[in-house]
XYZ file of C-alpha atoms in Angstrom:
674
model
C -0.051 -0.084 -0.109
C 1.060 3.580 -0.386
C 2.863 5.477 2.586
C 3.405 9.188 2.015
C 7.012 10.427 3.038
C 7.497 14.144 4.294
C 7.409 17.034 1.882
C 10.869 18.207 0.915
C 12.647 20.795 -1.124
C 15.097 20.315 -3.792
C 18.341 22.224 -3.747
C 16.658 25.345 -5.629
C 14.337 25.484 -2.809
C 11.332 24.098 -4.593
C 8.638 22.312 -2.710
C 8.406 18.618 -3.846
C 5.345 16.282 -3.969
C 5.458 13.409 -1.352
C 7.264 10.475 -2.468
C 4.947 7.247 -2.749
C 6.018 3.543 -2.500
C 5.092 1.528 -5.288
C 1.850 -0.499 -5.229
C 2.064 -4.361 -5.396
C 0.564 -5.629 -8.803
C -2.766 -7.257 -8.886
C -2.870 -11.058 -9.067
C -2.190 -12.095 -12.811
C -4.373 -15.002 -13.733
C -5.483 -16.738 -17.091
C -8.773 -18.419 -17.176
C -7.641 -21.964 -18.557
C -8.514 -25.444 -18.396
C -9.493 -27.912 -21.317
C -9.305 -31.540 -22.697
C -8.085 -33.564 -19.569
C -6.758 -32.670 -15.921
C -3.232 -33.723 -17.023
C -3.123 -31.354 -20.181
C -4.583 -28.541 -18.088
C -1.841 -29.093 -15.407
C 0.773 -28.912 -18.089
C -0.780 -25.566 -19.235
C -1.090 -24.229 -15.662
C 2.822 -25.054 -14.860
C 3.749 -23.292 -18.327
C 1.771 -20.262 -17.520
C 3.164 -19.962 -13.884
C 6.696 -20.223 -15.545
C 5.748 -17.357 -17.875
C 5.077 -15.168 -14.669
C 1.387 -15.800 -13.975
C 1.059 -15.435 -10.145
C -2.422 -17.016 -9.636
C -4.427 -19.723 -11.186
C -7.970 -19.550 -12.438
C -9.618 -22.890 -13.445
C -12.058 -23.449 -16.232
C -14.228 -26.557 -15.670
C -16.099 -28.302 -18.232
C -19.972 -28.004 -18.563
C -20.481 -31.679 -17.074
C -18.518 -30.825 -14.090
C -20.276 -27.465 -13.693
C -23.803 -29.075 -13.764
C -22.934 -32.091 -11.753
C -22.838 -34.884 -14.069
C -20.031 -37.233 -14.901
C -18.242 -37.480 -18.251
C -20.313 -40.544 -19.274
C -23.663 -39.181 -18.717
C -26.007 -38.775 -21.540
C -26.187 -35.013 -21.144
C -22.279 -34.984 -21.160
C -22.358 -36.164 -24.756
C -20.087 -33.796 -26.789
C -19.233 -31.455 -23.889
C -16.409 -33.279 -22.180
C -13.196 -31.087 -21.924
C -14.594 -28.579 -24.334
C -14.792 -25.328 -22.396
C -12.831 -26.429 -19.470
C -11.363 -29.347 -17.693
C -13.332 -32.518 -16.625
C -13.193 -33.415 -12.923
C -15.133 -36.368 -11.911
C -13.205 -37.548 -8.719
C -10.240 -36.939 -6.504
C -8.041 -38.584 -9.038
C -8.809 -35.934 -11.645
C -8.290 -33.280 -8.978
C -4.773 -34.926 -8.183
C -3.716 -34.825 -11.826
C -4.915 -31.320 -12.105
C -2.682 -29.989 -9.454
C 0.351 -32.262 -9.783
C 3.573 -30.667 -8.791
C 1.761 -27.349 -7.816
C 2.096 -26.805 -3.980
C -1.493 -25.597 -3.163
C -0.305 -24.092 0.160
C 1.704 -21.673 -1.755
C -0.792 -20.877 -4.630
C -4.038 -18.656 -5.079
C -6.427 -20.520 -7.044
C -9.644 -19.317 -8.266
C -12.284 -21.983 -9.255
C -15.113 -20.717 -11.658
C -17.591 -23.143 -10.150
C -21.176 -22.475 -9.050
C -23.682 -25.192 -8.462
C -20.910 -27.902 -7.513
C -18.718 -25.237 -5.733
C -19.118 -27.304 -2.269
C -17.947 -30.516 -3.999
C -15.070 -29.016 -6.028
C -13.837 -27.222 -2.973
C -14.059 -30.566 -1.061
C -11.791 -32.201 -3.774
C -9.345 -29.328 -3.573
C -9.010 -29.541 0.127
C -8.649 -33.323 -0.012
C -5.810 -32.854 -2.299
C -4.014 -30.092 -0.398
C -4.291 -32.677 2.612
C -2.731 -35.200 0.615
C 0.257 -32.609 -0.376
C 0.705 -31.976 3.242
C -0.571 -28.675 3.125
C -1.907 -26.623 6.179
C -5.624 -26.274 4.963
C -5.798 -23.160 6.939
C -3.216 -21.454 4.803
C -5.043 -22.160 1.704
C -5.824 -19.042 -0.386
C -8.267 -18.582 -3.242
C -11.922 -18.325 -4.342
C -14.923 -20.441 -5.565
C -17.513 -18.328 -7.435
C -20.385 -20.246 -5.672
C -23.104 -17.494 -7.025
C -26.182 -19.446 -8.051
C -28.341 -16.432 -8.645
C -26.620 -15.199 -11.559
C -26.682 -18.649 -12.909
C -30.504 -18.531 -12.954
C -30.192 -15.116 -14.632
C -27.453 -15.472 -17.222
C -25.249 -18.504 -17.099
C -27.281 -21.503 -16.828
C -25.104 -24.017 -14.714
C -27.423 -24.354 -11.826
C -28.503 -27.745 -10.462
C -31.030 -27.086 -7.510
C -33.718 -24.568 -6.862
C -32.824 -21.173 -5.389
C -33.389 -21.660 -1.685
C -31.271 -24.889 -1.253
C -28.604 -23.290 -3.422
C -28.474 -20.250 -1.160
C -28.088 -22.642 1.894
C -25.183 -24.416 0.211
C -23.633 -21.209 -0.488
C -23.931 -20.530 3.166
C -22.470 -23.948 4.079
C -19.398 -22.859 2.000
C -19.062 -19.772 3.684
C -19.630 -20.923 7.191
C -17.153 -23.851 6.764
C -14.307 -21.761 5.134
C -14.599 -18.916 8.025
C -13.682 -21.692 10.432
C -11.511 -24.016 8.556
C -10.139 -22.285 5.736
C -9.916 -18.626 6.999
C -8.014 -17.269 3.870
C -10.163 -18.726 1.324
C -12.976 -16.414 -0.343
C -16.231 -18.593 0.043
C -18.126 -16.581 -2.615
C -17.522 -14.425 -5.460
C -20.532 -12.229 -6.181
C -20.543 -12.602 -9.914
C -21.669 -9.602 -12.027
C -19.580 -10.769 -14.944
C -22.292 -12.776 -16.662
C -24.863 -10.235 -15.794
C -23.274 -7.720 -18.186
C -22.738 -10.468 -20.904
C -26.540 -10.951 -20.550
C -27.255 -7.218 -21.360
C -27.243 -5.719 -17.873
C -26.925 -1.820 -17.799
C -24.332 -0.550 -15.276
C -26.945 0.238 -12.963
C -28.564 -3.174 -13.238
C -25.186 -4.855 -12.854
C -24.372 -2.887 -9.506
C -28.147 -3.536 -8.021
C -28.412 -7.250 -9.133
C -24.912 -8.094 -7.854
C -25.261 -6.220 -4.524
C -28.893 -7.858 -3.979
C -27.206 -11.101 -4.468
C -24.572 -10.308 -1.811
C -27.306 -9.212 0.600
C -29.227 -12.378 0.137
C -25.966 -14.494 1.003
C -25.228 -12.220 4.109
C -28.743 -12.207 5.247
C -28.479 -16.191 5.108
C -25.402 -16.226 6.807
C -26.000 -13.905 9.714
C -27.896 -16.247 11.995
C -25.184 -18.853 11.516
C -22.225 -16.563 12.664
C -21.642 -15.369 16.239
C -22.460 -11.280 16.220
C -18.857 -10.420 17.135
C -17.479 -12.622 14.117
C -19.971 -11.440 11.614
C -17.964 -8.294 10.369
C -15.083 -10.414 9.521
C -17.336 -12.883 7.787
C -18.525 -10.048 5.661
C -14.859 -9.124 4.760
C -14.639 -12.493 3.275
C -17.372 -11.977 0.617
C -15.664 -10.677 -2.839
C -16.865 -10.052 -6.164
C -16.026 -10.698 -9.722
C -17.111 -8.090 -12.380
C -17.034 -7.606 -16.097
C -15.369 -4.393 -17.663
C -16.759 -3.475 -21.057
C -15.377 -1.091 -23.730
C -17.040 1.990 -22.454
C -14.026 2.416 -19.972
C -14.774 5.599 -18.430
C -18.183 4.550 -17.548
C -16.843 1.094 -16.429
C -14.295 2.858 -14.112
C -17.037 4.866 -12.670
C -19.249 1.701 -12.093
C -16.049 0.316 -10.278
C -15.888 3.380 -7.881
C -19.624 3.262 -7.453
C -19.311 -0.396 -6.377
C -16.873 0.613 -3.914
C -19.081 3.177 -2.441
C -22.252 1.441 -2.306
C -20.623 -1.832 -0.770
C -19.097 0.160 2.033
C -22.495 1.837 2.564
C -24.396 -1.453 2.706
C -21.633 -3.104 5.024
C -22.031 -0.153 7.364
C -25.792 0.667 7.136
C -27.338 -2.632 6.572
C -25.013 -4.885 8.640
C -23.335 -2.507 11.153
C -19.727 -3.307 10.224
C -17.616 -0.638 11.735
C -14.068 -1.691 10.656
C -13.310 -0.189 7.405
C -11.111 -3.160 6.320
C -14.178 -5.552 6.409
C -16.162 -3.067 4.266
C -13.495 -2.975 1.260
C -14.876 -3.940 -2.038
C -12.637 -6.674 -2.907
C -13.059 -8.007 -6.642
C -11.423 -10.066 -9.457
C -12.223 -9.180 -13.140
C -12.423 -10.870 -16.473
C -12.887 -8.047 -19.097
C -15.708 -8.301 -21.637
C -15.567 -11.208 -23.871
C -19.094 -10.456 -25.022
C -17.783 -7.190 -27.177
C -14.986 -9.449 -28.992
C -15.764 -9.685 -32.433
C -15.408 -12.810 -34.972
C -14.724 -9.905 -37.742
C -11.219 -8.354 -37.603
C -10.559 -10.477 -34.780
C -7.127 -8.788 -34.454
C -8.970 -5.758 -33.296
C -9.858 -7.421 -30.031
C -6.280 -6.800 -28.729
C -7.122 -3.188 -28.427
C -10.388 -3.832 -26.974
C -9.022 -5.808 -24.149
C -6.291 -3.729 -23.205
C -8.952 -0.503 -22.981
C -11.191 -2.649 -21.014
C -8.318 -3.482 -18.450
C -7.702 0.112 -17.979
C -11.161 0.417 -16.545
C -10.239 -1.705 -13.709
C -6.761 -0.604 -13.012
C -6.401 3.187 -13.613
C -8.385 4.249 -10.299
C -6.357 3.109 -7.238
C -9.496 3.505 -5.149
C -11.354 0.796 -7.260
C -8.541 -1.381 -8.562
C -9.143 -4.967 -9.117
C -7.194 -7.248 -6.855
C -6.823 -9.891 -9.681
C -7.102 -9.593 -13.271
C -7.675 -12.263 -16.047
C -7.938 -11.259 -19.697
C -9.591 -13.172 -22.696
C -7.478 -13.750 -25.748
C -7.900 -11.847 -29.124
C -9.549 -14.898 -30.647
C -12.040 -16.094 -28.063
C -14.815 -15.107 -30.437
C -13.481 -17.871 -32.914
C -12.954 -20.804 -30.436
C -10.557 -22.060 -27.867
C -7.222 -19.878 -27.463
C -3.863 -21.433 -27.774
C -1.258 -21.265 -25.171
C 0.629 -18.302 -27.268
C -2.876 -16.400 -27.302
C -3.225 -16.706 -23.471
C 0.465 -15.640 -23.248
C -0.115 -12.610 -25.295
C -2.864 -11.547 -22.807
C -0.872 -12.274 -19.889
C 1.953 -10.096 -21.371
C -0.362 -7.170 -21.704
C -0.980 -7.337 -17.853
C 2.705 -7.636 -17.151
C 3.562 -4.613 -19.206
C 1.065 -2.405 -17.463
C 2.013 -3.626 -14.164
C 5.750 -3.634 -14.417
C 6.842 -1.405 -17.303
C 4.450 1.587 -16.819
C 4.476 3.920 -13.823
C 0.883 3.316 -12.903
C 1.515 1.748 -9.553
C 3.486 4.754 -8.464
C 0.662 6.983 -7.845
C -2.249 7.522 -5.885
C -5.677 7.634 -7.547
C -5.911 9.606 -10.547
C -9.539 10.479 -10.504
C -10.186 11.769 -7.049
C -11.825 15.298 -7.181
C -12.458 15.076 -10.845
C -15.986 16.379 -11.413
C -16.933 14.499 -14.321
C -16.077 11.324 -12.516
C -17.773 12.262 -9.384
C -20.991 13.269 -11.314
C -21.122 9.889 -13.149
C -20.304 7.887 -10.116
C -23.264 9.586 -8.179
C -25.714 9.057 -11.279
C -24.775 5.262 -11.101
C -25.218 5.082 -7.570
C -28.700 6.616 -7.611
C -29.822 4.298 -10.265
C -28.467 1.440 -8.435
C -30.044 2.557 -5.184
C -33.622 2.849 -6.906
C -33.225 -0.629 -8.478
C -32.131 -2.249 -5.183
C -35.141 -0.599 -3.456
C -37.283 -2.026 -6.033
C -35.739 -5.459 -5.528
C -36.109 -5.188 -1.829
C -39.778 -4.279 -2.315
C -40.193 -7.708 -4.037
C -38.573 -9.654 -1.140
C -34.977 -9.625 -2.296
C -32.898 -11.256 -4.927
C -34.237 -14.818 -4.585
C -38.051 -13.785 -4.865
C -36.900 -11.337 -7.866
C -35.119 -13.952 -10.062
C -37.984 -13.980 -12.745
C -38.166 -10.020 -12.924
C -34.170 -9.752 -13.045
C -34.316 -12.144 -15.748
C -36.899 -10.422 -17.833
C -35.015 -7.080 -17.359
C -31.819 -8.588 -18.666
C -33.469 -9.765 -21.721
C -35.074 -6.441 -22.497
C -31.729 -4.667 -21.867
C -29.998 -7.057 -24.354
C -32.568 -6.518 -26.965
C -32.024 -2.867 -26.671
C -28.255 -3.355 -27.047
C -28.451 -5.384 -30.028
C -31.007 -2.981 -31.562
C -28.413 -0.270 -31.344
C -25.796 -2.132 -33.038
C -28.270 -3.349 -35.838
C -29.133 0.375 -36.210
C -25.838 1.675 -36.172
C -26.453 3.739 -33.248
C -23.676 1.801 -31.425
C -20.567 1.688 -33.710
C -18.754 -1.680 -33.523
C -15.445 -1.356 -35.505
C -15.128 -3.955 -38.298
C -18.745 -5.183 -37.701
C -21.113 -2.161 -38.609
C -18.504 0.229 -39.833
C -15.222 0.092 -41.601
C -15.929 -3.490 -42.256
C -13.507 -3.925 -45.248
C -9.973 -4.713 -44.193
C -6.846 -7.058 -44.856
C -7.166 -10.688 -43.952
C -5.805 -11.481 -40.486
C -2.355 -12.910 -40.552
C -2.855 -14.118 -37.145
C -5.459 -16.815 -38.432
C -2.892 -19.270 -39.480
C -3.510 -22.946 -40.906
C -5.119 -24.175 -37.690
C -7.705 -21.671 -37.958
C -6.257 -19.327 -35.313
C -7.839 -21.389 -32.377
C -7.195 -24.668 -30.769
C -9.678 -27.577 -31.217
C -10.083 -30.376 -28.506
C -9.483 -33.861 -29.934
C -12.873 -35.645 -29.907
C -11.010 -38.725 -28.602
C -10.505 -36.945 -25.420
C -14.198 -37.738 -24.221
C -13.888 -41.529 -24.646
C -10.368 -41.337 -22.851
C -11.879 -39.568 -19.879
C -14.834 -42.140 -19.591
C -12.290 -44.911 -19.541
C -10.419 -43.320 -16.776
C -13.805 -42.845 -14.856
C -14.573 -46.589 -15.586
C -11.210 -47.300 -13.979
C -11.650 -45.167 -11.004
C -14.867 -46.705 -10.183
C -13.560 -50.185 -10.562
C -10.548 -49.582 -8.228
C -12.358 -48.034 -5.415
C -13.963 -49.398 -2.154
C -17.572 -49.463 -2.993
C -18.745 -49.886 0.706
C -16.933 -46.791 1.620
C -18.439 -44.953 -1.085
C -22.064 -45.838 -0.227
C -21.339 -45.099 3.404
C -20.122 -41.637 2.367
C -23.279 -41.075 0.116
C -25.572 -41.857 2.989
C -23.723 -39.487 5.431
C -24.110 -36.857 2.769
C -27.814 -37.667 2.168
C -28.351 -37.562 5.948
C -26.676 -34.217 6.305
C -28.642 -32.550 3.467
C -31.870 -33.868 4.716
C -31.311 -32.721 8.156
C -30.252 -29.204 7.001
C -26.611 -29.902 8.211
C -23.500 -28.220 6.719
C -22.772 -30.365 3.732
C -18.827 -29.499 3.496
C -17.846 -32.168 6.039
C -19.473 -35.040 4.488
C -18.669 -33.758 1.217
C -14.908 -33.783 2.038
C -15.283 -37.311 3.286
C -16.959 -38.524 0.257
C -14.115 -36.991 -1.925
C -11.620 -39.141 0.183
C -13.871 -42.096 -0.394
C -13.820 -41.762 -4.219
C -17.327 -40.473 -4.763
C -17.775 -38.986 -8.353
C -19.022 -35.527 -9.194
C -22.264 -36.918 -10.794
C -22.864 -39.090 -7.602
C -22.415 -36.208 -5.293
C -24.755 -33.805 -7.233
C -27.356 -36.837 -7.724
C -27.755 -36.923 -3.928
C -28.371 -33.041 -3.728
C -30.945 -33.475 -6.438
C -32.445 -36.332 -4.427
C -32.864 -34.097 -1.378
C -33.246 -30.773 -2.891
C -34.982 -31.274 -6.382
C -34.029 -29.778 -9.774
C -34.996 -26.582 -11.320
C -35.511 -25.009 -14.708
C -34.849 -21.284 -14.471
C -37.031 -18.531 -16.349
C -36.189 -17.856 -19.848
C -37.124 -13.914 -19.757
C -38.979 -14.490 -23.031
C -42.836 -13.878 -22.454
C -45.375 -14.830 -24.828
C -46.511 -11.276 -25.358
C -45.143 -8.931 -28.085
C -42.853 -6.378 -26.533
C -42.667 -2.420 -27.392
C -39.638 -3.006 -29.653
C -41.371 -3.631 -33.112
C -40.417 -0.194 -34.666
C -38.898 -1.264 -38.112
C -40.486 -4.751 -38.193
C -43.493 -4.178 -40.182
C -42.092 -5.638 -43.337
C -41.139 -8.718 -41.845
C -44.557 -8.630 -39.729
C -46.262 -8.673 -43.092
C -44.161 -11.435 -44.642
C -44.741 -13.502 -41.328
C -48.563 -13.156 -41.939
C -48.380 -13.697 -45.531
C -46.441 -17.051 -44.805
C -48.781 -17.746 -41.977
C -51.917 -17.410 -44.180
C -50.210 -19.873 -46.861
C -49.307 -22.349 -44.193
C -52.915 -22.401 -42.959
C -51.814 -21.388 -39.229
C -49.114 -19.188 -37.604
C -45.665 -20.026 -38.602
C -44.260 -22.255 -35.759
C -40.590 -21.623 -34.893
C -38.976 -23.853 -32.364
C -35.940 -22.526 -30.549
C -33.580 -25.087 -28.605
C -30.532 -25.318 -26.590
C -29.400 -28.948 -26.710
C -26.658 -29.983 -24.304
C -25.279 -28.496 -21.129
C -24.456 -25.038 -22.614
C -25.838 -22.345 -20.556
C -24.946 -19.362 -22.475
C -28.946 -18.511 -23.577
C -28.410 -14.904 -24.457
C -28.392 -15.632 -28.261
C -31.217 -17.954 -28.241
C -33.454 -15.615 -26.059
C -32.923 -12.710 -28.506
C -33.699 -14.970 -31.342
C -36.892 -15.946 -29.915
C -37.665 -12.459 -28.562
C -37.282 -11.079 -32.099
C -39.175 -13.943 -33.650
C -42.023 -13.474 -31.376
C -41.902 -9.537 -32.025
C -42.063 -10.364 -35.970
C -45.443 -12.550 -35.161
C -43.951 -15.937 -35.307
C -45.420 -18.619 -32.825
C -42.372 -19.293 -30.752
C -41.541 -22.465 -28.488
C -38.480 -21.669 -26.325
C -38.172 -23.987 -23.194
C -34.928 -22.797 -21.893
C -31.553 -24.649 -21.631
C -30.343 -28.153 -21.153
C -32.579 -29.995 -23.431
C -31.739 -33.307 -25.092
C -32.114 -33.846 -28.750
C -34.712 -36.476 -27.940
C -36.907 -33.877 -26.044
C -36.388 -31.189 -28.593
C -37.415 -33.651 -31.504
C -40.651 -34.394 -29.255
C -41.212 -30.870 -28.933
C -40.999 -30.360 -32.925
C -43.578 -33.261 -33.083
C -45.798 -31.791 -30.534
C -45.911 -28.373 -31.865
C -45.880 -29.257 -35.513
C -42.852 -26.874 -35.899
C -42.202 -25.293 -39.481
C -38.623 -24.443 -38.574
C -36.175 -25.764 -35.818
C -33.451 -23.493 -34.568
C -30.574 -24.766 -32.386
C -28.115 -22.747 -30.517
C -24.723 -24.150 -29.075
C -21.874 -22.092 -27.978
C -19.764 -24.709 -26.087
C -18.147 -26.417 -29.259
C -20.192 -29.533 -29.226
C -22.365 -28.671 -32.053
C -21.290 -31.497 -34.233
C -22.094 -34.652 -32.092
C -25.409 -32.831 -30.940
C -26.843 -31.681 -34.420
C -25.691 -35.100 -35.515
C -27.915 -36.829 -33.125
C -30.717 -34.353 -33.649
C -30.811 -34.807 -37.463
C -30.781 -38.561 -37.068
C -33.756 -38.148 -34.780
C -35.587 -35.771 -36.855
C -35.198 -38.183 -39.631
C -36.463 -41.312 -37.691
C -39.336 -39.055 -36.668
C -40.359 -38.312 -40.225
C -39.230 -34.709 -39.927
C -36.537 -34.679 -42.405
C -38.739 -32.023 -44.486
C -38.544 -29.477 -41.399
C -35.593 -26.906 -41.938
C -32.846 -26.781 -39.175
C -30.892 -23.740 -38.560
C -27.812 -23.633 -36.190
C -26.146 -20.785 -34.446
C -23.238 -20.667 -32.352
C -19.223 -20.297 -32.271
C -18.824 -22.559 -35.423
C -15.605 -22.818 -37.566
C -16.017 -22.759 -41.338
C -15.000 -26.526 -41.730
C -17.708 -27.546 -39.121
C -20.334 -25.310 -40.721
C -19.793 -27.082 -43.905
C -19.876 -30.572 -41.938
C -23.240 -29.304 -40.568
C -24.650 -28.286 -43.903
C -23.605 -31.869 -45.218
C -25.827 -33.377 -42.337
C -28.905 -31.275 -43.798
C -28.785 -28.317 -41.687
C -30.207 -25.337 -43.815
C -28.378 -22.265 -42.441
C -25.445 -21.960 -40.107
C -25.088 -18.597 -38.045
C -22.016 -17.404 -36.188
C -21.258 -14.186 -34.021
C -20.583 -12.315 -37.326
C -24.262 -12.688 -38.276
C -25.638 -9.793 -35.927
C -28.362 -8.700 -37.963
C -31.352 -10.586 -36.283
C -33.569 -9.221 -38.890
C -31.960 -10.958 -41.647
C -32.133 -14.141 -39.873
C -35.851 -13.710 -39.455
C -36.168 -13.156 -43.226
C -34.247 -16.550 -43.687
C -36.762 -18.295 -41.347
C -39.657 -16.937 -43.378
C -38.435 -18.167 -46.491
C -37.489 -21.710 -44.939
C -40.963 -22.090 -43.687
C -42.345 -20.952 -47.011
C -40.376 -23.664 -49.090
C -39.186 -26.086 -46.828
C -38.521 -28.670 -49.398
C -36.306 -26.769 -51.588
C -34.865 -24.233 -48.970
C -32.766 -26.963 -47.457
C -30.813 -27.328 -50.309
C -29.809 -23.664 -50.168
C -27.028 -22.672 -47.587
C -26.126 -19.593 -45.930
């Protein structure tokens, strides 16, 4: 931290400014993990050798949603967006030769956070670590999962109870661990305005602290408050984003002091990590993303008062697919240059007393307080989930409308679109592709693990876990015991499902037309004309097969299709191809649209198309959207997919026009490709 020295005069007698000690840099992390635990371990050790100062673990979707790698819902998802961790052996491999007592580890995990932390603690104990010295964070924020990311397992109330279980356990046993990152990152990706991001995140923190307060002795509660941290997003409007962070600091201090009576300022500090905005990265002219990432990083580093404790940056090519080690290294070097080459850390806050900044911060705080009061009047964050989801979908629709109308300029997308081919996109397509064989290899290791464990010990551990959940006890101690006994991720989560039930979150897309139909008259006329020809309203089925919970794109397609006058079906995330085909039959759909952003499009669409044919629906056009390389798009079209859309296809009205044409001529339109 800064310590001011006395003022002094130089030999000419001029009064000099106080000298300042240089701040320590923030934790430098890279969000990483893919394929297998051993491959991810090699990546972590390489990144640490390059100067990374903390780890940030990305888990694959089956691990995040509580399924083992051989579950039917895991098909095509294993190792794609993160590392699969099915049991203690996988966790051992993940951190092989990495001393956990000396590491600061962030695990981006929510629904299965108690379980993954239990595995981490078990491995640390095997290494001989003093568990009380472990440092790091589990994200452990389920409310934003219902709103934006979709990796929830259980309903909100028991999920809130499990969040509190982790916090209560860590406070006593792992006191340096942050038991929860209130995560506003995905709220912004789902369309949140700065005021919504502030209010929804702070409401989530209040819900957790309200749940925790009865569990913690009053004299210890302020220190418990001090362990809650945040994980935020920083977008391209970096002045607004910097002001948002200063508003977060002020509002959190205010809440801790006034709502919870925390007197010690150190327990009221707003402590946060950040990944800058991946939503704004473009598939078009992807090299421009390097500048976007740098500018966004400035929002969370320039202001000392609101500087991040940890920063992780996406890579320039994440709109195209999985970044390679070199791509991640480039983003890490960006952090190191700012932290070690510039003089940023030699000064106090650069914005204190700036009238423009002060005014913007006050505006944001006023808007956030109003939204917080609104949420409070509804009963708090848990009771307001459906309301918040609807507000996010509406805000995201407004954001996309501004881009489509060129009111928001996105360089290379809706302005200055002509450019030279990127030399960074080499023969491999400029991304890393996970070998499909990884999935079967992971399943084989899982089979070996099950056959080599003590089944009696596993059943005893599962019974203890179930009993604790049924009795309302803290699930951390039996979860750690289950980890040591050899229980798998899917088995742990299944016990939680049995006791607490499952949940399907709101989609945020109502059946009623919105007030955003301006400029849609021509499309609405076309939909009406085609509906007349078909003898009923054009029926469009929107689906998200697999475990991918990034539903923003599907929601906006459904939202626009509804406003164009189509009869839509969108039942939300995590549907199997079998369920979606059954829905297409029940609804007699004219067009079927699938959204997949996890990289599992090939196996999932292959199964969907086979089931469509078996059901006699081969005449129904299928369109697919996602982060899909050109070669994969060609393969999808050979399977019979009529159109393939990627992030560069940002004009939703053009997609709506395609749907109308496909519905009008289903037999011939399938032969025409986008």
